[in-house]
XYZ file of C-alpha atoms in Angstrom:
555
model
C 0.000 0.000 0.000
C 1.346 3.441 -0.883
C 2.113 5.749 2.045
C -0.279 8.611 2.600
C 0.522 12.262 3.091
C 0.300 13.352 6.722
C -0.700 16.699 8.170
C 1.683 17.748 10.914
C -0.551 20.285 12.596
C -0.966 24.068 12.284
C -1.995 23.668 8.647
C 1.353 22.318 7.494
C 1.890 19.056 5.615
C 4.512 16.376 5.979
C 6.268 14.264 3.368
C 9.319 12.029 3.247
C 10.956 14.261 0.623
C 10.360 17.801 -0.556
C 11.762 18.686 -3.980
C 12.045 22.395 -4.744
C 11.838 22.980 -8.469
C 10.092 20.930 -11.178
C 12.732 21.541 -13.834
C 14.890 18.957 -15.558
C 16.354 17.581 -12.329
C 13.207 17.937 -10.216
C 11.069 15.979 -12.672
C 13.567 13.123 -12.688
C 13.724 13.063 -8.887
C 9.940 13.164 -8.514
C 9.628 10.144 -10.775
C 12.432 8.051 -9.341
C 11.699 8.727 -5.654
C 8.055 7.717 -6.021
C 8.283 4.802 -8.440
C 8.468 2.002 -5.847
C 5.751 3.524 -3.644
C 7.875 3.514 -0.498
C 8.088 7.288 0.037
C 5.901 10.384 -0.200
C 7.131 13.357 -2.188
C 6.068 16.986 -2.428
C 7.217 18.686 -5.621
C 7.130 22.491 -5.621
C 7.219 24.582 -8.801
C 7.211 28.378 -8.809
C 5.856 28.438 -12.372
C 2.719 26.979 -13.849
C 1.591 24.103 -16.034
C 3.241 23.324 -19.366
C 0.053 23.880 -21.385
C 1.383 26.630 -23.662
C 1.337 25.067 -27.162
C 4.608 26.819 -28.021
C 6.304 24.563 -25.463
C 5.403 21.416 -27.366
C 6.053 22.561 -30.934
C 9.839 22.275 -31.331
C 10.356 25.593 -33.115
C 8.250 27.243 -30.403
C 11.466 27.808 -28.466
C 11.759 31.057 -30.426
C 8.675 32.263 -28.560
C 9.163 30.663 -25.136
C 12.660 32.135 -24.871
C 11.055 35.572 -24.574
C 7.714 34.760 -22.899
C 7.572 35.912 -19.248
C 4.650 33.552 -18.591
C 6.981 30.538 -18.830
C 10.380 32.175 -18.454
C 12.138 33.961 -15.586
C 13.982 36.218 -18.069
C 16.715 37.086 -15.616
C 18.903 40.040 -16.458
C 22.533 40.066 -15.472
C 24.352 43.083 -14.148
C 26.138 45.144 -16.770
C 29.126 43.050 -17.767
C 32.335 45.083 -18.226
C 34.084 42.344 -20.183
C 31.350 41.997 -22.807
C 30.722 45.556 -23.872
C 29.303 46.781 -20.583
C 25.982 45.206 -21.522
C 23.483 43.361 -19.345
C 22.511 39.951 -20.716
C 19.061 38.381 -20.641
C 19.138 34.849 -19.244
C 16.108 32.740 -20.133
C 15.314 30.111 -17.474
C 12.189 27.959 -17.427
C 9.378 29.074 -15.107
C 7.093 26.162 -15.886
C 6.829 22.412 -15.384
C 9.906 20.928 -17.013
C 11.913 24.069 -16.293
C 14.400 24.963 -18.990
C 13.819 21.623 -20.723
C 10.416 23.079 -21.691
C 11.841 26.190 -23.361
C 15.336 25.227 -24.555
C 16.679 24.472 -28.030
C 16.008 20.702 -27.712
C 19.635 19.676 -28.356
C 20.949 16.425 -26.887
C 24.658 16.653 -26.053
C 26.507 14.928 -23.205
C 29.950 16.501 -23.450
C 33.292 14.701 -23.415
C 34.217 11.742 -21.230
C 37.150 13.806 -19.950
C 34.723 16.348 -18.464
C 33.493 13.828 -15.933
C 36.906 12.331 -15.301
C 38.009 15.843 -14.375
C 35.110 16.107 -11.905
C 36.437 12.996 -10.177
C 39.964 14.423 -10.132
C 38.607 17.574 -8.480
C 37.359 15.528 -5.535
C 33.977 14.349 -6.784
C 34.442 10.631 -6.198
C 31.936 8.530 -8.116
C 31.475 11.049 -10.938
C 34.017 9.824 -13.493
C 32.763 9.010 -16.978
C 32.563 5.304 -16.231
C 30.478 6.167 -13.161
C 27.997 8.437 -14.942
C 27.653 6.549 -18.237
C 25.084 4.076 -16.816
C 22.875 7.017 -15.857
C 23.104 8.632 -19.276
C 22.067 5.275 -20.711
C 19.244 4.776 -18.174
C 17.757 8.147 -19.079
C 18.140 7.850 -22.843
C 15.574 6.527 -25.280
C 17.594 6.928 -28.470
C 15.687 6.081 -31.635
C 18.831 5.361 -33.685
C 21.625 4.355 -31.322
C 21.625 1.353 -29.007
C 25.002 0.039 -27.913
C 27.451 0.082 -25.016
C 27.295 3.888 -24.918
C 23.602 4.531 -25.533
C 20.222 3.564 -24.137
C 17.187 2.952 -26.320
C 14.389 2.480 -23.797
C 14.879 5.310 -21.293
C 12.274 8.014 -20.598
C 14.094 10.826 -22.445
C 13.375 10.361 -26.140
C 16.280 11.285 -28.425
C 15.778 11.432 -32.171
C 17.368 12.576 -35.403
C 15.792 15.511 -37.269
C 12.977 14.417 -39.539
C 14.159 16.739 -42.323
C 17.504 17.882 -43.667
C 17.890 21.349 -45.161
C 20.069 21.502 -48.320
C 22.133 24.386 -46.922
C 22.707 22.429 -43.696
C 23.811 19.447 -45.780
C 26.236 21.774 -47.562
C 27.573 22.975 -44.207
C 28.432 19.412 -43.240
C 30.200 18.918 -46.551
C 32.053 22.196 -46.033
C 33.118 21.145 -42.554
C 34.565 17.917 -43.941
C 36.360 19.892 -46.656
C 37.804 22.119 -43.926
C 39.233 19.088 -42.141
C 36.504 18.304 -39.609
C 35.601 14.603 -39.687
C 31.979 13.592 -40.112
C 30.828 12.106 -36.798
C 27.302 10.781 -36.545
C 27.650 10.151 -32.814
C 29.341 13.028 -31.013
C 28.092 11.496 -27.735
C 30.034 8.322 -28.443
C 33.712 7.441 -28.465
C 34.900 10.851 -29.659
C 33.307 14.291 -29.798
C 35.484 15.585 -32.654
C 33.477 16.105 -35.813
C 30.455 17.567 -37.554
C 26.900 16.275 -37.914
C 23.263 17.087 -37.391
C 22.231 17.512 -33.767
C 20.117 14.840 -32.156
C 17.112 16.315 -30.365
C 14.868 15.626 -27.376
C 11.863 15.214 -29.664
C 9.298 12.433 -29.912
C 6.896 12.131 -32.825
C 7.596 15.725 -33.802
C 6.916 17.148 -30.326
C 9.260 18.458 -27.641
C 10.096 15.738 -25.133
C 10.831 17.749 -21.999
C 11.647 16.345 -18.581
C 8.022 17.022 -17.666
C 6.828 14.829 -20.536
C 9.476 12.162 -20.008
C 9.473 11.880 -16.225
C 6.781 13.909 -14.482
C 3.641 13.086 -16.425
C 4.032 9.303 -15.958
C 4.302 9.881 -12.192
C 1.510 12.385 -11.609
C -1.171 9.776 -10.917
C 0.842 8.143 -8.150
C -0.827 8.679 -4.756
C 2.523 9.294 -3.087
C 3.408 12.316 -5.281
C 1.951 15.757 -4.597
C 2.621 18.573 -7.074
C 2.108 22.209 -6.154
C 2.458 24.819 -8.905
C 2.772 28.600 -8.532
C 4.551 27.813 -5.268
C 7.482 30.154 -4.654
C 9.902 28.789 -2.057
C 10.822 31.493 0.454
C 13.284 29.612 2.631
C 14.320 26.221 3.936
C 13.539 25.616 7.598
C 15.996 24.101 10.070
C 16.264 22.546 13.481
C 19.836 23.442 14.329
C 21.937 22.029 11.486
C 19.198 19.805 10.085
C 16.846 20.845 7.291
C 13.282 20.160 8.369
C 11.164 21.542 5.564
C 10.279 24.448 3.313
C 8.304 27.631 3.669
C 6.618 28.567 0.389
C 4.217 31.174 -0.885
C 1.393 30.031 -3.128
C -0.601 32.933 -4.537
C -0.190 34.907 -1.337
C -0.801 32.033 1.053
C 2.227 30.957 3.069
C 2.567 27.228 3.698
C 5.152 25.327 5.726
C 5.809 21.781 4.604
C 7.829 19.307 6.653
C 10.294 16.738 5.338
C 10.800 13.574 7.351
C 13.867 12.517 5.391
C 15.294 15.212 3.115
C 14.787 18.535 1.399
C 16.154 18.453 -2.148
C 16.889 21.743 -3.876
C 16.578 21.476 -7.663
C 16.162 25.119 -8.635
C 19.038 25.359 -11.083
C 22.151 27.503 -11.266
C 20.254 30.722 -10.437
C 17.538 29.659 -8.008
C 19.489 27.145 -5.924
C 22.184 29.529 -4.629
C 19.493 32.184 -4.216
C 17.391 29.965 -1.928
C 20.410 28.732 0.017
C 21.362 32.324 0.791
C 17.775 33.234 1.687
C 17.873 30.300 4.101
C 21.103 31.356 5.814
C 23.580 29.166 3.958
C 26.369 31.059 2.236
C 29.049 33.650 2.737
C 28.419 35.612 5.966
C 29.712 38.726 4.214
C 26.801 38.414 1.784
C 24.144 37.380 4.316
C 24.729 39.638 7.305
C 24.294 42.989 5.498
C 20.880 41.730 4.376
C 19.843 40.794 7.899
C 19.906 37.052 7.244
C 21.007 34.881 10.155
C 23.821 32.515 9.218
C 22.872 28.844 9.592
C 25.984 27.520 7.846
C 28.915 29.567 6.553
C 29.702 28.341 3.034
C 31.539 31.004 1.033
C 31.299 28.928 -2.147
C 27.538 29.488 -2.494
C 26.890 31.592 -5.591
C 30.502 31.544 -6.783
C 32.135 29.432 -9.523
C 29.532 30.576 -12.064
C 30.360 29.374 -15.587
C 28.485 29.742 -18.852
C 29.056 29.251 -22.552
C 29.427 32.552 -24.385
C 28.477 32.357 -28.062
C 29.040 34.764 -30.930
C 27.370 34.572 -34.330
C 29.075 35.006 -37.663
C 26.385 35.756 -40.243
C 26.531 35.214 -43.976
C 24.221 36.649 -46.585
C 23.114 34.039 -49.108
C 22.772 34.481 -52.824
C 19.434 35.454 -54.386
C 17.252 32.405 -54.872
C 18.646 30.501 -51.891
C 15.838 29.514 -49.549
C 16.789 29.697 -45.875
C 14.705 29.417 -42.724
C 14.288 33.218 -42.811
C 11.882 33.085 -45.756
C 10.153 29.902 -44.575
C 9.126 31.653 -41.363
C 6.754 34.228 -42.886
C 3.881 34.674 -45.288
C 2.418 31.868 -47.354
C 5.456 29.682 -46.785
C 4.855 29.736 -43.027
C 1.197 28.820 -43.583
C 2.338 25.907 -45.715
C 4.863 24.802 -43.088
C 2.235 24.994 -40.326
C -0.120 22.822 -42.366
C 2.678 20.368 -43.070
C 3.510 20.122 -39.384
C -0.143 19.609 -38.440
C -0.384 16.654 -40.815
C 3.094 15.079 -40.672
C 4.871 16.582 -37.599
C 7.709 17.480 -39.988
C 9.126 20.596 -41.591
C 10.124 23.995 -40.214
C 8.052 23.697 -37.037
C 9.785 20.442 -36.078
C 13.286 21.959 -36.143
C 15.571 22.599 -33.183
C 17.485 25.773 -32.338
C 20.413 24.714 -34.546
C 20.705 22.045 -37.232
C 24.421 21.340 -37.296
C 26.970 20.814 -34.543
C 30.709 20.859 -35.042
C 33.527 20.342 -32.539
C 37.079 21.447 -33.298
C 40.456 21.844 -31.602
C 41.837 25.343 -32.050
C 45.459 24.569 -31.229
C 47.855 21.601 -31.192
C 48.241 19.472 -28.083
C 44.622 19.533 -26.920
C 43.162 16.253 -25.710
C 39.724 17.119 -27.114
C 37.720 19.843 -28.844
C 37.665 23.265 -27.207
C 35.088 24.931 -29.500
C 31.538 23.941 -30.396
C 29.615 25.377 -33.350
C 25.867 25.826 -33.631
C 25.054 26.190 -37.337
C 21.669 27.152 -38.753
C 20.509 28.254 -42.252
C 18.977 31.400 -40.786
C 20.073 34.778 -39.432
C 18.682 36.803 -36.553
C 18.160 40.533 -36.238
C 21.532 41.265 -34.668
C 20.534 44.408 -32.789
C 17.584 42.711 -31.107
C 19.615 39.604 -30.362
C 22.609 41.520 -28.998
C 20.780 44.087 -26.898
C 17.741 42.102 -25.770
C 18.451 38.438 -26.649
C 15.213 38.461 -28.637
C 15.271 35.936 -31.479
C 13.691 37.511 -34.560
C 14.616 36.271 -38.011
C 15.732 38.600 -40.766
C 13.785 38.785 -44.019
C 16.638 38.047 -46.413
C 18.267 34.605 -46.742
C 21.139 33.943 -44.357
C 23.394 31.433 -42.624
C 24.693 31.560 -39.046
C 27.896 29.838 -37.900
C 28.202 30.415 -34.156
C 31.173 29.207 -32.062
C 31.415 29.000 -28.290
C 34.358 28.026 -26.130
C 33.599 24.714 -24.463
C 35.663 25.061 -21.277
C 35.730 28.697 -20.172
C 38.066 29.736 -17.390
C 36.130 32.929 -16.635
C 34.137 32.767 -13.404
C 31.183 34.821 -12.212
C 28.866 35.032 -9.222
C 25.179 34.956 -8.308
C 24.208 36.568 -4.980
C 21.169 38.093 -3.351
C 20.381 41.747 -3.885
C 17.776 41.744 -1.118
C 16.249 39.316 1.387
C 12.991 39.286 -0.589
C 12.586 35.875 -2.296
C 10.637 37.497 -5.125
C 13.516 39.792 -6.094
C 15.887 38.507 -8.747
C 19.486 38.047 -7.607
C 22.544 39.877 -8.859
C 24.186 37.926 -11.699
C 27.744 38.827 -12.667
C 28.820 36.499 -15.514
C 32.290 38.028 -16.105
C 32.382 36.678 -19.656
C 35.782 36.748 -21.387
C 37.603 37.829 -18.240
C 40.215 35.088 -18.750
C 42.695 35.495 -21.604
C 42.424 31.876 -22.742
C 38.696 32.415 -23.297
C 39.421 35.409 -25.521
C 42.061 33.563 -27.528
C 39.881 30.491 -28.001
C 36.755 32.284 -29.165
C 38.784 34.341 -31.665
C 40.234 31.092 -32.990
C 36.705 29.704 -33.163
C 35.583 32.627 -35.315
C 38.468 31.976 -37.687
C 37.447 28.329 -37.887
C 33.943 29.477 -38.798
C 35.325 31.547 -41.643
C 37.294 28.530 -42.793
C 34.109 26.442 -42.979
C 32.280 29.192 -44.867
C 35.088 29.482 -47.425
C 34.873 25.858 -48.591
C 33.668 24.885 -52.096
C 30.547 23.144 -50.769
C 29.128 26.495 -49.635
C 30.239 28.507 -52.664
C 26.881 28.043 -54.454
C 25.085 29.536 -51.455
C 27.155 32.227 -49.697
C 27.284 35.684 -51.250
C 29.331 37.468 -48.574
C 30.092 37.643 -44.874
C 27.695 40.083 -43.268
C 29.039 39.948 -39.688
C 31.622 40.597 -38.472
C 32.450 41.485 -42.088
C 35.614 41.420 -44.143
C 36.922 44.627 -42.538
C 37.260 42.802 -39.206
C 40.540 40.975 -39.655
C 43.000 41.449 -36.782
C 42.670 39.502 -33.541
C 42.069 42.745 -31.668
C 39.249 43.789 -33.976
C 37.775 40.306 -33.875
C 37.815 40.267 -30.068
C 36.183 43.697 -29.942
C 33.362 42.382 -32.141
C 33.023 39.313 -29.943
C 32.788 41.381 -26.767
C 30.145 43.663 -28.261
C 27.943 41.071 -29.963
C 28.190 37.764 -28.070
C 25.677 36.418 -25.577
C 24.806 33.494 -23.348
C 23.931 30.199 -24.947
C 21.889 29.360 -21.837
C 24.282 27.027 -19.987
C 24.913 28.545 -16.511
C 26.281 26.027 -13.998
C 28.542 25.670 -10.987
C 27.072 27.962 -8.346
C 26.666 25.176 -5.743
C 29.680 23.183 -6.836
C 30.458 19.624 -5.790
C 33.761 19.030 -4.089
C 35.572 18.058 -0.923
C 34.390 19.543 2.355
C 37.791 21.196 2.847
C 37.537 23.020 -0.493
C 36.213 26.532 0.255
C 34.743 26.768 -3.241
C 32.523 23.707 -2.858
C 28.978 23.679 -1.484
C 27.981 20.020 -1.676
C 29.835 16.743 -1.435
C 29.872 14.023 -4.100
C 26.606 12.770 -2.589
C 25.067 16.210 -3.285
C 24.598 16.829 0.461
C 25.186 20.414 1.549
C 28.353 20.600 3.649
C 27.614 20.824 7.362
C 23.841 20.371 7.012
C 21.830 17.180 7.515
C 18.818 16.403 5.374
C 19.580 18.852 2.567
C 20.873 18.197 -0.941
C 21.259 20.202 -4.113
C 20.616 18.264 -7.322
C 20.783 20.281 -10.540
C 23.257 21.982 -12.902
C 24.538 24.191 -10.095
C 26.515 21.268 -8.626
C 28.743 20.871 -11.694
C 32.259 21.812 -10.547
C 33.255 22.468 -14.158
C 31.069 23.216 -17.162
C 30.760 20.270 -19.528
C 31.851 20.458 -23.163
C 28.416 20.952 -24.640
C 24.773 21.652 -23.914
C 23.707 21.064 -20.328
C 20.238 19.493 -20.293
C 21.308 15.876 -20.789
C 24.045 16.127 -18.095
C 21.544 17.695 -15.670
C 19.141 14.816 -16.180
C 22.036 12.395 -15.648
C 22.928 14.131 -12.374
C 19.368 13.682 -11.110
C 19.265 10.034 -12.178
C 22.452 9.318 -10.239
C 21.382 11.384 -7.230
C 18.073 9.543 -7.030
C 19.966 6.285 -6.544
C 22.096 7.851 -3.801
C 19.011 9.218 -2.053
C 17.220 5.868 -2.141
C 20.340 4.076 -0.956
C 20.572 6.446 2.023
C 16.939 5.711 2.898
C 17.522 1.957 2.778
C 20.589 2.339 4.980
C 18.619 4.386 7.504
C 15.894 1.752 7.657
C 18.436 -1.036 8.087
C 20.096 0.865 10.940
């Protein structure tokens, strides 16, 4: 018989586990911790239901990335190292979190990323340790072997259509010396290919679709939406529950076993600080009593900074720009309604390429997102609003995979409804500057190959006049932006490392009954997009949490 939810008096409720955040990690945890019926779980989500149709149509990301109804739309502080501009950071405010609004790209990163985590003191997080969890999560429609799963909840598919200009980009990459690699999540990441996507039958397959929906009918799972966590409650050094605000009504929920924070790289450090866990120099001026001094909270922020080279195509070339308006868009909408194919089934980028910008590297240090379309640069640069141009274009956009620049996320005020201060410090490390300049030159090399000669008319941005490294870097600083991969603000590590917040078991140092399970625990940013690794982290953490419960019962 499934356990029942208990009321603990004074209007509060009691569960075995409370999960804060129904994003990529929270959905996984809610599913795994309730699947055997042995524990009750309360899942809190500050956003609402994932009923917006733009969430489920793959190309709808272009709308959800700017929709405040499903998106936190954080704004960073003005960033001195990237033109003194603030940057808009989309983060999901809806069931499924950022997996409901992202570009749908499935990338794991390099095996060496996870081996480095282990070397940094995160025992149990080497590639051989995490591979089983990638496989357990993955339902890959094409790949099924020692490195891939085919029956996991997270559907992974190839694009249903290939665009002729995207095909030409792959051919150009091969001509430029990049090997074709139809499995960049396999033995080696080096190469160029179409992205695989988290899409099933032409629809976005978010963590909410993959993990949460199958669990919602379980009697031992309680979901509360529009529930803004205000702080974690404690009895001494033990987390006892969560205080949350649901449409103006304050509720206190109790956790018999654990509170699990799955708010992501922005919300998790924010809630820890609101709850008295963090650097005393940050907390005390805001009048927050210190429960546990952990100076690493909100530090170690890392993100992928991307810059777009844009090419104007020759008259007669048909890019996504023209398909997205007028009668062609009507035709594409009708095609999608009938077949679930075409423009509306596309992801944020068609082609991925991974290159090494200098000799001696053990793996790629630059990733390209390539799309036969161009955005309005002013709107993208100043407001991160994705609006396609009217004339045919091609975008080749590099980002440095392993940035050394570090930023911070800290409270501005003690009000949980106020957004925190985000200081990304993009391009503050010289190696980041050198690598992204080299990436731009690689992009030019791809564009100059014979396979693209029938299509490309000229380079629109940065333009032929931008030639020296100094001029190239100036363009990069002024025009680049986030590619939506913030991590590291509650980093895993040894307890004696002042930069770490949680141990390899995701338990917060010095606190009982509290874990952080999301992208914020990554000690180093992975070499690629972050949704698949975040889901892996939650899969692995769910096993650790269940093992701890079994051990407690046995004791």
